[in-house]
Coordinates of C-alpha atoms and ligand atoms in Angstrom, one line a residue:
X1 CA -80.0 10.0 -16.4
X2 CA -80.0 7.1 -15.1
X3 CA -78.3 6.3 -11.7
X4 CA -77.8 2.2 -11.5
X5 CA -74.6 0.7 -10.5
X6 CA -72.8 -0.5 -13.7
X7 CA -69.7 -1.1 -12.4
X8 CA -67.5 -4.0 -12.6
X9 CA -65.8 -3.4 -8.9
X10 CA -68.3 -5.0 -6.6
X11 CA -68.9 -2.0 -4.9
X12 CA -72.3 -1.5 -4.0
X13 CA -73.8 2.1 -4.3
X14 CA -76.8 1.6 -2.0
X15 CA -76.0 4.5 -0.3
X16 CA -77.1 6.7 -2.6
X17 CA -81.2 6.1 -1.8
X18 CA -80.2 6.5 1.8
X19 CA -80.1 10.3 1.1
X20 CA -83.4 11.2 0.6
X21 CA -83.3 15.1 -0.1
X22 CA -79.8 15.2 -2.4
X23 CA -80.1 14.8 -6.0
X24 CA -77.6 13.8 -8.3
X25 CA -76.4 16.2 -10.9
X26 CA -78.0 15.0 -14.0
X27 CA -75.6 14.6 -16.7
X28 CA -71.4 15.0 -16.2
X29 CA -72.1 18.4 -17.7
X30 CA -74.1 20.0 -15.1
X31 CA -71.8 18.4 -12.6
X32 CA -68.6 19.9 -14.6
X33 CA -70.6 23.7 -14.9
X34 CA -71.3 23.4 -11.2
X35 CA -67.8 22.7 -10.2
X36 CA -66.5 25.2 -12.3
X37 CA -69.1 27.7 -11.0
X38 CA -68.0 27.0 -7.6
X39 CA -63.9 27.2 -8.7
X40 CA -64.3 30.5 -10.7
X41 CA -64.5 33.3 -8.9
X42 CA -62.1 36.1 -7.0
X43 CA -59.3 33.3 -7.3
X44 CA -58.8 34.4 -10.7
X45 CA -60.1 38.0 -11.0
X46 CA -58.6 39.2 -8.4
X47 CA -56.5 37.2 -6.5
X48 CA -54.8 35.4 -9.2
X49 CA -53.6 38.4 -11.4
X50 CA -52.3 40.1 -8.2
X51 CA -50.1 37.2 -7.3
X52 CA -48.6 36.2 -10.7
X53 CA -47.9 40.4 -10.6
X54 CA -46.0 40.3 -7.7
X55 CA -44.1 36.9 -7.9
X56 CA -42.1 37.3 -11.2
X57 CA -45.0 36.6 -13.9
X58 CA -43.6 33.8 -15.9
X59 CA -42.0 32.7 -13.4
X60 CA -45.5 32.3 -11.3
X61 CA -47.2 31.2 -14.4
X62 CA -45.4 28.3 -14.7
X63 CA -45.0 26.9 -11.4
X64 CA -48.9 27.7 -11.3
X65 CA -49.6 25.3 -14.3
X66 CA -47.2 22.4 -13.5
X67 CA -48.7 22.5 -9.6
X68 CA -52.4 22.5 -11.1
X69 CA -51.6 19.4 -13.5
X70 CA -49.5 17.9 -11.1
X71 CA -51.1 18.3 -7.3
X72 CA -54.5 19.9 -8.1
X73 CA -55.4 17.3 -10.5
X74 CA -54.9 14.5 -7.6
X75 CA -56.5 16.6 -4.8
X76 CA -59.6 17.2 -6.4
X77 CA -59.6 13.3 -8.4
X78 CA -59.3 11.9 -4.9
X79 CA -61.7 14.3 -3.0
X80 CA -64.8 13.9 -6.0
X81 CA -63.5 10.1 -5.6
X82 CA -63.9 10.2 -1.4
X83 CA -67.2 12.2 -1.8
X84 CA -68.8 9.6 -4.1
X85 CA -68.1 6.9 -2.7
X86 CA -69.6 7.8 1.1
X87 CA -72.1 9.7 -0.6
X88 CA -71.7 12.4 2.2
X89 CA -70.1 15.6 2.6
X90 CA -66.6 16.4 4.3
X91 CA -67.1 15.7 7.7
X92 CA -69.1 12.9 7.9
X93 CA -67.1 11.2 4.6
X94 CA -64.0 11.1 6.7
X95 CA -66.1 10.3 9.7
X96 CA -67.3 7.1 7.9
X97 CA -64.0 5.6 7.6
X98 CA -63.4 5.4 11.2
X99 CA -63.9 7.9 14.3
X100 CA -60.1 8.6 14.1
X101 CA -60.1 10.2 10.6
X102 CA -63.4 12.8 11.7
X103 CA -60.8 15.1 12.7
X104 CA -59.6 15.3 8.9
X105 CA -63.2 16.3 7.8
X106 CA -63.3 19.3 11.1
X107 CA -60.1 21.0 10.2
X108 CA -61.5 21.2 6.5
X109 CA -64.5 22.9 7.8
X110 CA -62.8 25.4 9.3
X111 CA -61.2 26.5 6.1
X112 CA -64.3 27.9 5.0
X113 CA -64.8 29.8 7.7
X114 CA -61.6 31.7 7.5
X115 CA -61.9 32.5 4.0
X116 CA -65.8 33.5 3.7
X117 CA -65.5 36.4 5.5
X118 CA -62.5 38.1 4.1
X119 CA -64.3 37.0 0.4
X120 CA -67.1 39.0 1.7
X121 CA -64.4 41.8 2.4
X122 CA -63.3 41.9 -1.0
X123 CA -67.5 41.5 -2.1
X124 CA -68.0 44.8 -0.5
X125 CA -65.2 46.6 -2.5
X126 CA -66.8 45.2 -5.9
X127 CA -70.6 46.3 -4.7
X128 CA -68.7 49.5 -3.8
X129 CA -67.3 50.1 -7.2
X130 CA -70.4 48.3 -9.1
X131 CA -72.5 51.3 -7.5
X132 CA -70.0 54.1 -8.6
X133 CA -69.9 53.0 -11.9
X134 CA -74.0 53.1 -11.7
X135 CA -74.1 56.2 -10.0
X136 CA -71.9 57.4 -13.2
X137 CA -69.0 58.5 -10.4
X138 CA -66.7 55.8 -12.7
X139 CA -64.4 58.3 -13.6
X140 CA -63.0 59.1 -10.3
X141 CA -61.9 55.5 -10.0
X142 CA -59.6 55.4 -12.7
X143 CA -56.6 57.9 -10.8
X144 CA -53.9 55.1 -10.3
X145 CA -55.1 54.1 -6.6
X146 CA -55.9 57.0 -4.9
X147 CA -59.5 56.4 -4.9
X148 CA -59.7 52.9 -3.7
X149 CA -56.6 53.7 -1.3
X150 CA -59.0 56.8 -0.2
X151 CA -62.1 54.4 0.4
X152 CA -60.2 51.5 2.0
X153 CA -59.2 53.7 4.1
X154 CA -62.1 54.9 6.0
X155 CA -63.5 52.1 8.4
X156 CA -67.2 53.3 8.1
X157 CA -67.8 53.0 4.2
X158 CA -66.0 49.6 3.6
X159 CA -67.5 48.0 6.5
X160 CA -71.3 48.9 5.5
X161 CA -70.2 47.4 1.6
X162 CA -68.8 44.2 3.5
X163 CA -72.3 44.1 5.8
X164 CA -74.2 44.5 3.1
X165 CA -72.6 42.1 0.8
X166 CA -72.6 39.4 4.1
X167 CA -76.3 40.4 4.2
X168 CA -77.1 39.5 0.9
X169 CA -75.1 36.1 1.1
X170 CA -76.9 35.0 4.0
X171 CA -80.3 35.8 2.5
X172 CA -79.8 34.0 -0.3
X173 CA -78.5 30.9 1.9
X174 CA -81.0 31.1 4.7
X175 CA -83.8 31.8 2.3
X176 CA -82.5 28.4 0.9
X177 CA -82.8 29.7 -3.3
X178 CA -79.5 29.1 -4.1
X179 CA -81.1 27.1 -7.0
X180 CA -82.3 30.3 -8.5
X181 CA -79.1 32.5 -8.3
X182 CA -77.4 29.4 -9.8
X183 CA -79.4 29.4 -13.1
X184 CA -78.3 33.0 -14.0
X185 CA -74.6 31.8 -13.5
X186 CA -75.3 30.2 -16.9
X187 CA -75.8 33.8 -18.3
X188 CA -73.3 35.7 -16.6
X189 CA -70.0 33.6 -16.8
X190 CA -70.3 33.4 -20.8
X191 CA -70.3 37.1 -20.3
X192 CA -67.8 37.4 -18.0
X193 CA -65.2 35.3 -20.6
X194 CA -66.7 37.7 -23.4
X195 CA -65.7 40.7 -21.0
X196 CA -62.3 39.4 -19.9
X197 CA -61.2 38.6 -23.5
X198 CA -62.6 41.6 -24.9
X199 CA -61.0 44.1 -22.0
X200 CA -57.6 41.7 -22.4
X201 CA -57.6 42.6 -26.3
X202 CA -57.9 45.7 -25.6
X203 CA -55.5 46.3 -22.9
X204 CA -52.6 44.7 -25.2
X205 CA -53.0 47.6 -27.2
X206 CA -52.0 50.0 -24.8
X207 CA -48.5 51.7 -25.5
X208 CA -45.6 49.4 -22.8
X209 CA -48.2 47.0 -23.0
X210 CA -46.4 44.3 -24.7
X211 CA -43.2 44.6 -21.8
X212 CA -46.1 43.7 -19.6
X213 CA -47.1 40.5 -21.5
X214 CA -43.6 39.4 -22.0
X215 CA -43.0 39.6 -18.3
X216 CA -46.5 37.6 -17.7
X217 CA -45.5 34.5 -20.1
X218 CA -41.9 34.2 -20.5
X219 CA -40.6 32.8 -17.0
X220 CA -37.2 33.7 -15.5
X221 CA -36.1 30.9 -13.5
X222 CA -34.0 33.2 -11.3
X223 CA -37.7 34.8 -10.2
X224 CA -38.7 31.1 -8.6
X225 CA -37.9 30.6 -4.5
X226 CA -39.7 29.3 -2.0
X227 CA -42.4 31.9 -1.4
X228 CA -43.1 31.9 -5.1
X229 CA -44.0 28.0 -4.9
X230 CA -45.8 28.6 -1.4
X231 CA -47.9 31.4 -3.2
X232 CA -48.7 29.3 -6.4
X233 CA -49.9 26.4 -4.2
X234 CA -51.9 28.5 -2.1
X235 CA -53.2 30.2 -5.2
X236 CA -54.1 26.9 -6.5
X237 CA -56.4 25.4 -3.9
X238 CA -58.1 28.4 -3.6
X239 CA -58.8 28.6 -6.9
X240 CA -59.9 25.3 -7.5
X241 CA -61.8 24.8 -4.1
X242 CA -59.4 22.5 -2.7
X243 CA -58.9 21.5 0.6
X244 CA -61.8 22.8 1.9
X245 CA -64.7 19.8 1.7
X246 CA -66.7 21.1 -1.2
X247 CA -65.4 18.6 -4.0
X248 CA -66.1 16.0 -1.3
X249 CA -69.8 17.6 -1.2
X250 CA -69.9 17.7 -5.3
X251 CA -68.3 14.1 -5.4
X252 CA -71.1 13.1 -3.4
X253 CA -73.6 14.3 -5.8
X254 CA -72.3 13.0 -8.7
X255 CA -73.4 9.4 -10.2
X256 CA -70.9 6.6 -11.5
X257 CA -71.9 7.6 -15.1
X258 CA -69.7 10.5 -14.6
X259 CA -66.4 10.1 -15.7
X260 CA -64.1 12.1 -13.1
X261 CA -60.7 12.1 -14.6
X262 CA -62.3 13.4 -17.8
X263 CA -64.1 16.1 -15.3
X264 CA -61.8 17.2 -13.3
X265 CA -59.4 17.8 -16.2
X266 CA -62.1 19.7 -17.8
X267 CA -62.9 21.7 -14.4
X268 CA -59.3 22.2 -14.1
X269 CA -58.7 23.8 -17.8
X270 CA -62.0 25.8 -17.8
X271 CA -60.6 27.8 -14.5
X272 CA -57.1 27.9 -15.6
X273 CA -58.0 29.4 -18.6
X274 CA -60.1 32.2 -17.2
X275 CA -57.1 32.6 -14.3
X276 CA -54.9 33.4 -17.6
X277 CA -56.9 35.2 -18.9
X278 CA -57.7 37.7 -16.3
X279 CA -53.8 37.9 -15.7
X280 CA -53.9 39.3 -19.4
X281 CA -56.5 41.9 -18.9
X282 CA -54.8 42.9 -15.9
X283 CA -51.2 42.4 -15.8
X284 CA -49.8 44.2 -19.0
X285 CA -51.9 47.4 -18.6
X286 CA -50.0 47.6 -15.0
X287 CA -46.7 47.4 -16.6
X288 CA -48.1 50.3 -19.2
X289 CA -49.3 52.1 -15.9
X290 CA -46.6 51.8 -13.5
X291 CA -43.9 49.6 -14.9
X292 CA -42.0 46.5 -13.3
X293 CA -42.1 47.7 -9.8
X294 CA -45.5 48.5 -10.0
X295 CA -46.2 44.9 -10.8
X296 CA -44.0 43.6 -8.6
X297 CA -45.3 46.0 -5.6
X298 CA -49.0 45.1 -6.1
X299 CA -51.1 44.5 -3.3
X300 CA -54.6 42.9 -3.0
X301 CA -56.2 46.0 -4.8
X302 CA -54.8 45.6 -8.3
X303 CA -58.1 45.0 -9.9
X304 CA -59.4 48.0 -8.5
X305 CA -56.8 50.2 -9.6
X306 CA -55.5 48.6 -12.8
X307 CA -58.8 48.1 -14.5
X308 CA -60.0 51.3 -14.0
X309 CA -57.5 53.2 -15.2
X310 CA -58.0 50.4 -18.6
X311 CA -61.4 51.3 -18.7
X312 CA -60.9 55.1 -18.5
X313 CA -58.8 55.1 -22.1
X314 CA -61.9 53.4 -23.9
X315 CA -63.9 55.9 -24.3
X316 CA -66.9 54.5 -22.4
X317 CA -65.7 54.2 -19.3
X318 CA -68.7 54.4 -17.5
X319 CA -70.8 51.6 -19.4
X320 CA -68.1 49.0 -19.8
X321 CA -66.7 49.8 -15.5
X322 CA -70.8 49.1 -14.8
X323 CA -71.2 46.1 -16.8
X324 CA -67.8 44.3 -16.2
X325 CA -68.5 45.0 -12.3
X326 CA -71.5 43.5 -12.5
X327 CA -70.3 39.9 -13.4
X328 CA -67.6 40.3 -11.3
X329 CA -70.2 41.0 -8.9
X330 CA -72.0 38.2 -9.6
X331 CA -69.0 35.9 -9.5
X332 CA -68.3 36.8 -6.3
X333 CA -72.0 36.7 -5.1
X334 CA -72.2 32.6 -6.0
X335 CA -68.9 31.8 -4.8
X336 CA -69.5 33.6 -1.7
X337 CA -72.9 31.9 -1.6
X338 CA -71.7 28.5 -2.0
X339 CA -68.8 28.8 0.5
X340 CA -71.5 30.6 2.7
X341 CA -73.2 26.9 2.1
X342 CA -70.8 24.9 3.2
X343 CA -70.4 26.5 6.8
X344 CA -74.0 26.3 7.0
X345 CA -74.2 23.2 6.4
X346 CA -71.7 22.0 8.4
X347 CA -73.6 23.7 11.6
X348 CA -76.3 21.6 10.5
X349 CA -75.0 18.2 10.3
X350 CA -72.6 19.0 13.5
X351 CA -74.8 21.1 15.5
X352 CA -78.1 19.8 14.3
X353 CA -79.6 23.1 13.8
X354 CA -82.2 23.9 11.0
X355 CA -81.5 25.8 8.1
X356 CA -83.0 29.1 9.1
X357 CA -80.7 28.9 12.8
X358 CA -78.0 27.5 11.2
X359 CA -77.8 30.8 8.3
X360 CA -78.5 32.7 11.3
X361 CA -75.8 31.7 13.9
X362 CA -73.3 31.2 10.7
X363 CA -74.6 35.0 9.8
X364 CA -73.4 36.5 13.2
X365 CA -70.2 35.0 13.1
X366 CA -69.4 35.6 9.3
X367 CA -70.1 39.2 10.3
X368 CA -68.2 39.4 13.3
X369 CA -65.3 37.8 11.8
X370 CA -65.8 40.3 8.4
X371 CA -64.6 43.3 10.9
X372 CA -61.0 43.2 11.1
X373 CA -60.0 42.4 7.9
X374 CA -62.1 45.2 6.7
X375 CA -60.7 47.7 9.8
X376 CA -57.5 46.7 8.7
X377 CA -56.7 48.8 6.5
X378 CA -57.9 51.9 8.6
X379 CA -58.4 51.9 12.1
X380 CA -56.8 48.8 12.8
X381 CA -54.2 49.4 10.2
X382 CA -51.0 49.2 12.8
X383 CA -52.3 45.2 13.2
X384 CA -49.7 44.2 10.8
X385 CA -47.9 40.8 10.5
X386 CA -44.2 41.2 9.0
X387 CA -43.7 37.9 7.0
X388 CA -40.6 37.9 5.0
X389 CA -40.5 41.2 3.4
X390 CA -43.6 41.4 3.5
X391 CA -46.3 43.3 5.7
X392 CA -49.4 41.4 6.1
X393 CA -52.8 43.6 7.1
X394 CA -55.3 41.5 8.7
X395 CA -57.3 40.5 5.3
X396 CA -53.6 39.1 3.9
X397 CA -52.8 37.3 7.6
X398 CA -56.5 35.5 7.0
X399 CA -55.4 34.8 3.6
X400 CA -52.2 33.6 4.5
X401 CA -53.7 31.4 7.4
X402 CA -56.4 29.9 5.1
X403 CA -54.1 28.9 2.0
X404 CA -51.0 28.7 3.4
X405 CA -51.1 26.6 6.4
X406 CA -54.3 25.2 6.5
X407 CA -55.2 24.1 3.4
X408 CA -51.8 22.5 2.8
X409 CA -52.0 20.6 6.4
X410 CA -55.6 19.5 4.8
X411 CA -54.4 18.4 2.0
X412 CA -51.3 16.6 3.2
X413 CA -54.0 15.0 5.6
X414 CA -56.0 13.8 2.4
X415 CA -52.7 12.4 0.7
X416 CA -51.9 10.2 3.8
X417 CA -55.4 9.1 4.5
X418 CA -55.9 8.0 0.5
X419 CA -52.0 7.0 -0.2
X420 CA -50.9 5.1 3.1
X421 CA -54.0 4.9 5.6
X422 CA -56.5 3.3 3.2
X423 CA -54.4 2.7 0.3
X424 CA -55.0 4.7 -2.8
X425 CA -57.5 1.9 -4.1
X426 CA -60.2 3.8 -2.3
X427 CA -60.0 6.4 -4.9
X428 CA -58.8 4.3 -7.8
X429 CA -61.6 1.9 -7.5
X430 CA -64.3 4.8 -7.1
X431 CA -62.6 6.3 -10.7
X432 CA -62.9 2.9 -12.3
X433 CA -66.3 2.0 -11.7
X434 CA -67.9 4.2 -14.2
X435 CA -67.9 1.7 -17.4
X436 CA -66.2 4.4 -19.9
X437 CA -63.4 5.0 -17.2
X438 CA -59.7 4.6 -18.2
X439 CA -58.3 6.8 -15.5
X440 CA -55.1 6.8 -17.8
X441 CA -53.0 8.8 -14.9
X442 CA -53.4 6.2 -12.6
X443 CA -50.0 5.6 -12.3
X444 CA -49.1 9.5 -11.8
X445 CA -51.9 9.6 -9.7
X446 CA -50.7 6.4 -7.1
X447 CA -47.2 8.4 -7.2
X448 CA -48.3 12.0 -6.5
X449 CA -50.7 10.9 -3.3
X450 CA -48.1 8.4 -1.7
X451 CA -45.2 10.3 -2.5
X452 CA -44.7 13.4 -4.2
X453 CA -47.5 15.3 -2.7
X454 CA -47.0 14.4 0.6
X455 CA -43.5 15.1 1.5
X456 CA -43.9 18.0 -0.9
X457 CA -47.0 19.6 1.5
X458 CA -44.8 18.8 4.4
X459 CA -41.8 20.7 3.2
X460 CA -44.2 23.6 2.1
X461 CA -45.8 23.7 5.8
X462 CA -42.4 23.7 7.6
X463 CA -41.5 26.6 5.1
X464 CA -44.6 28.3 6.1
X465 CA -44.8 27.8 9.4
X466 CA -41.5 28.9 10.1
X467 CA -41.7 31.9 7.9
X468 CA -44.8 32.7 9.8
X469 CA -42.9 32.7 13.1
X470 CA -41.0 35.0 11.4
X471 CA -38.1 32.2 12.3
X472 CA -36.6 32.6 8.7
X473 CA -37.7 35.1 6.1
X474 CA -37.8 33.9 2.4
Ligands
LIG501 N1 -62.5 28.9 -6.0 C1 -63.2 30.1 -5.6 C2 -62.6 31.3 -6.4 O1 -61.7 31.2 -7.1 C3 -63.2 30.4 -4.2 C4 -63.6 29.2 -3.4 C5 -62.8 28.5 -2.6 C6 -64.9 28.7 -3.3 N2 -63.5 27.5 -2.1 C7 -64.8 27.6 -2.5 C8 -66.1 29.0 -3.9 C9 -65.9 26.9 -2.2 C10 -67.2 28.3 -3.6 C11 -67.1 27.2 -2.8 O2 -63.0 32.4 -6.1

């Protein structure tokens, strides 16, 4: 498609053809599939069931959907906006404003590098259980948590899944054939919606079940405080790859025929949907398996335990536990790879280091950094972080640094920078020029980024922060 400057702005686009080796997404539908490739992933197989568990259901549900509508439609609208219009990726996007707003594009890129090696963590457990089910050892999975509390807790096991999971990630990134892995996304995400509805069907049908899906759509306002909001806005920019540079990166791909509102609505309801729908596979056949305080009490390994237990009353345990791992294996293999990406090529463009050294050196320290939160929960186990009520092992204190305090501060950064330091034209203008564009929530959008958002973030941080310190508990 075609990639001249229709637009009625005035703003030229020549920056485009200074970018010799980055092509443009073709058409707004590979830029929409890519997007959602990159936002679908653990987020909401296994991180979003676990939360909406634990934090009232409803209750999380709801505060989930009104902050993706509200804030995670103007993060991501302004950072595709930001990412077109410099043409570059995080760093050097910010960087292009003005030396004093580069630090803006550094803290993003270290978001990345907190998160990739705890995803990897979590990488290794699905390898792990992909194998057993393909070794035909399924079975022994499904026994209410023993099993994956068993295998978390050696250190030797999980940390040869997490290396070899980092291994892979790196091989595909150094290797540079990202490309390649891409192009089967198109066949296994269909499949992992066919899975995820089929297995949720299913899983209704299970005797308590329907307690379980009550408590997962009808909210109880008494369930929403503070650390229920913190955890839903954490939840979002994880899941929709916020605050971390890479819709900058995809902005900067994109051409002005694509129309971004329309995009990122559609990006935005594509990964909801599959969030909501992996709560229903999940969340239910916990209540028919443990009850409310089984829900409420679920930790980071629900999809390991939960599922299992689903797959053993089937029938064909072993078949359906080996396929379904599989995609979610895969799922986590291109998310890993593309977040992989982005520290990679960050050392690049700051460092100046080729592709090969730059995999490498970002290899080392992916690894490195993969050892305590996989230790945690065994040798290193003691290493916990009291928060609230709640203990924190390592992986959850990463988790916690990454999408609680970071990516808010990142994000509050972006809503100043676009709603008071450059004006909210920057991104307003960029929506405009392509010809179709309406960008009919301009006006929510000019309020959320000079207002709402920000002081929002800030009261979010403070609460963060401060429950961090372990100054209040909420
Ligand atoms: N959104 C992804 C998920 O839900 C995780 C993620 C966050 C990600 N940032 C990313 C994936 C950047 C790829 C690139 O699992």
């Amino acid at each position: 498609m075609s990639n001249t400057n229709h637009d009625s702005t005035g703003v030229e686009q020549h920056h485009k053809s200074q970018r010799k080796h980055v092509t443009l997404f073709s058409n707004r539908f590979t830029f929409i599939l890519a997007a959602a490739a990159s936002a679908i992933g653990l987020g909401n197989l296994w991180r979003f069931p676990s939360l909406a568990a634990k934090y009232g259901g409803g209750a999380f549900l709801l505060v989930y959907l009104l902050l993706v509508v509200t804030f995670g439609f103007t993060l991501m609208v302004a950072e595709i906006a930001i990412g077109r219009r410099t043409g570059k990726s995080a760093i050097d996007a910010f960087r292009s404003f003005g030396q004093r707003y580069a630090a803006i594009g550094v803290l993003t890129a270290l978001v990345p590098v907190i998160i990739t090696p705890y995803y990897c963590v979590i990488g290794g457990w699905i390898s792990k259980y992909l194998f057993t089910y393909l070794s035909g050892g399924g079975a022994a999975t499904a026994d209410g948590g023993g099993f994956f509390s068993g295998f978390i807790a050696t250190s030797g096991e999980p940390l040869g899944w997490t290396a070899l999971f980092v291994v892979l990630v790196m091989l595909v990134v150094g290797l540079g054939v990202e490309k390649g892995i891409e192009k089967l996304n198109g066949v296994v995400m269909p499949m992992l919606l066919l899975f995820t509805i089929g297995i949720s069907i299913y899983a209704l049908t299970i005797p308590g079940a329907l307690d379980g899906l009550a408590y997962y759509i009808i909210p109880h306002l008494s369930d929403i405080s503070i650390a229920t909001v913190v955890a839903a806005m954490g939840q979002m920019f994880f899941s929709l790859s916020l605050a971390m540079g890479i819709m900058i990166t995809y902005g900067s791909y994109t051409s002005r025929d694509t129309d971004i509102e329309k995009s990122v609505r559609q990006i935005e309801i594509a990964d909801t949907a599959l969030a909501f729908i992996c709560g229903l596979m999940i969340i239910p056949a916990v209540f028919a398996f443990s009850g409310v305080e089984g829900a409420r009490q679920a930790g980071p390994g629900l999809l390991f335990i939960t599922l299992p237990q689903v797959f053993a009353q089937t029938g064909f345990a072993t078949v359906l536990g080996a396929v379904f791992f599989f995609a979610v294996f895969f799922a986590a293999l291109t998310s890993a790879i593309s977040l992989a990406e982005t520290v990679v090529s960050f050392a690049m463009d700051r460092f100046g280091l080729s592709r090969r050294k730059a995999a490498l050196a970002v290899f080392v320290v992916i690894l490195l950094l993969a050892i305590p939160p996989t230790l945690g929960f065994s040798d290193w186990g003691a290493a916990t972080l009291t928060i609230g009520a709640a203990q924190m092992s390592i992986l959850d204190v990463m988790d916690f640094i990454s999408n609680s305090v970071l990516m808010p501060l990142v994000a509050l950064l972006v809503c100043l920078f676009v709603g008071w330091w450059r004006g909210p034209d920057v991104v307003i203008d960029e929506v405009k020029a392509t010809k179709s564009a309406r960008f009919a929530s301009e006006g929510l959008f000019k309020v959320m980024i000079r207002w709402v958002a920000p002081l929002f973030l800030l009261i979010i941080l403070i609460s963060s922060i401060l429950n961090g310190l372990g100054v209040v508990s909420i």
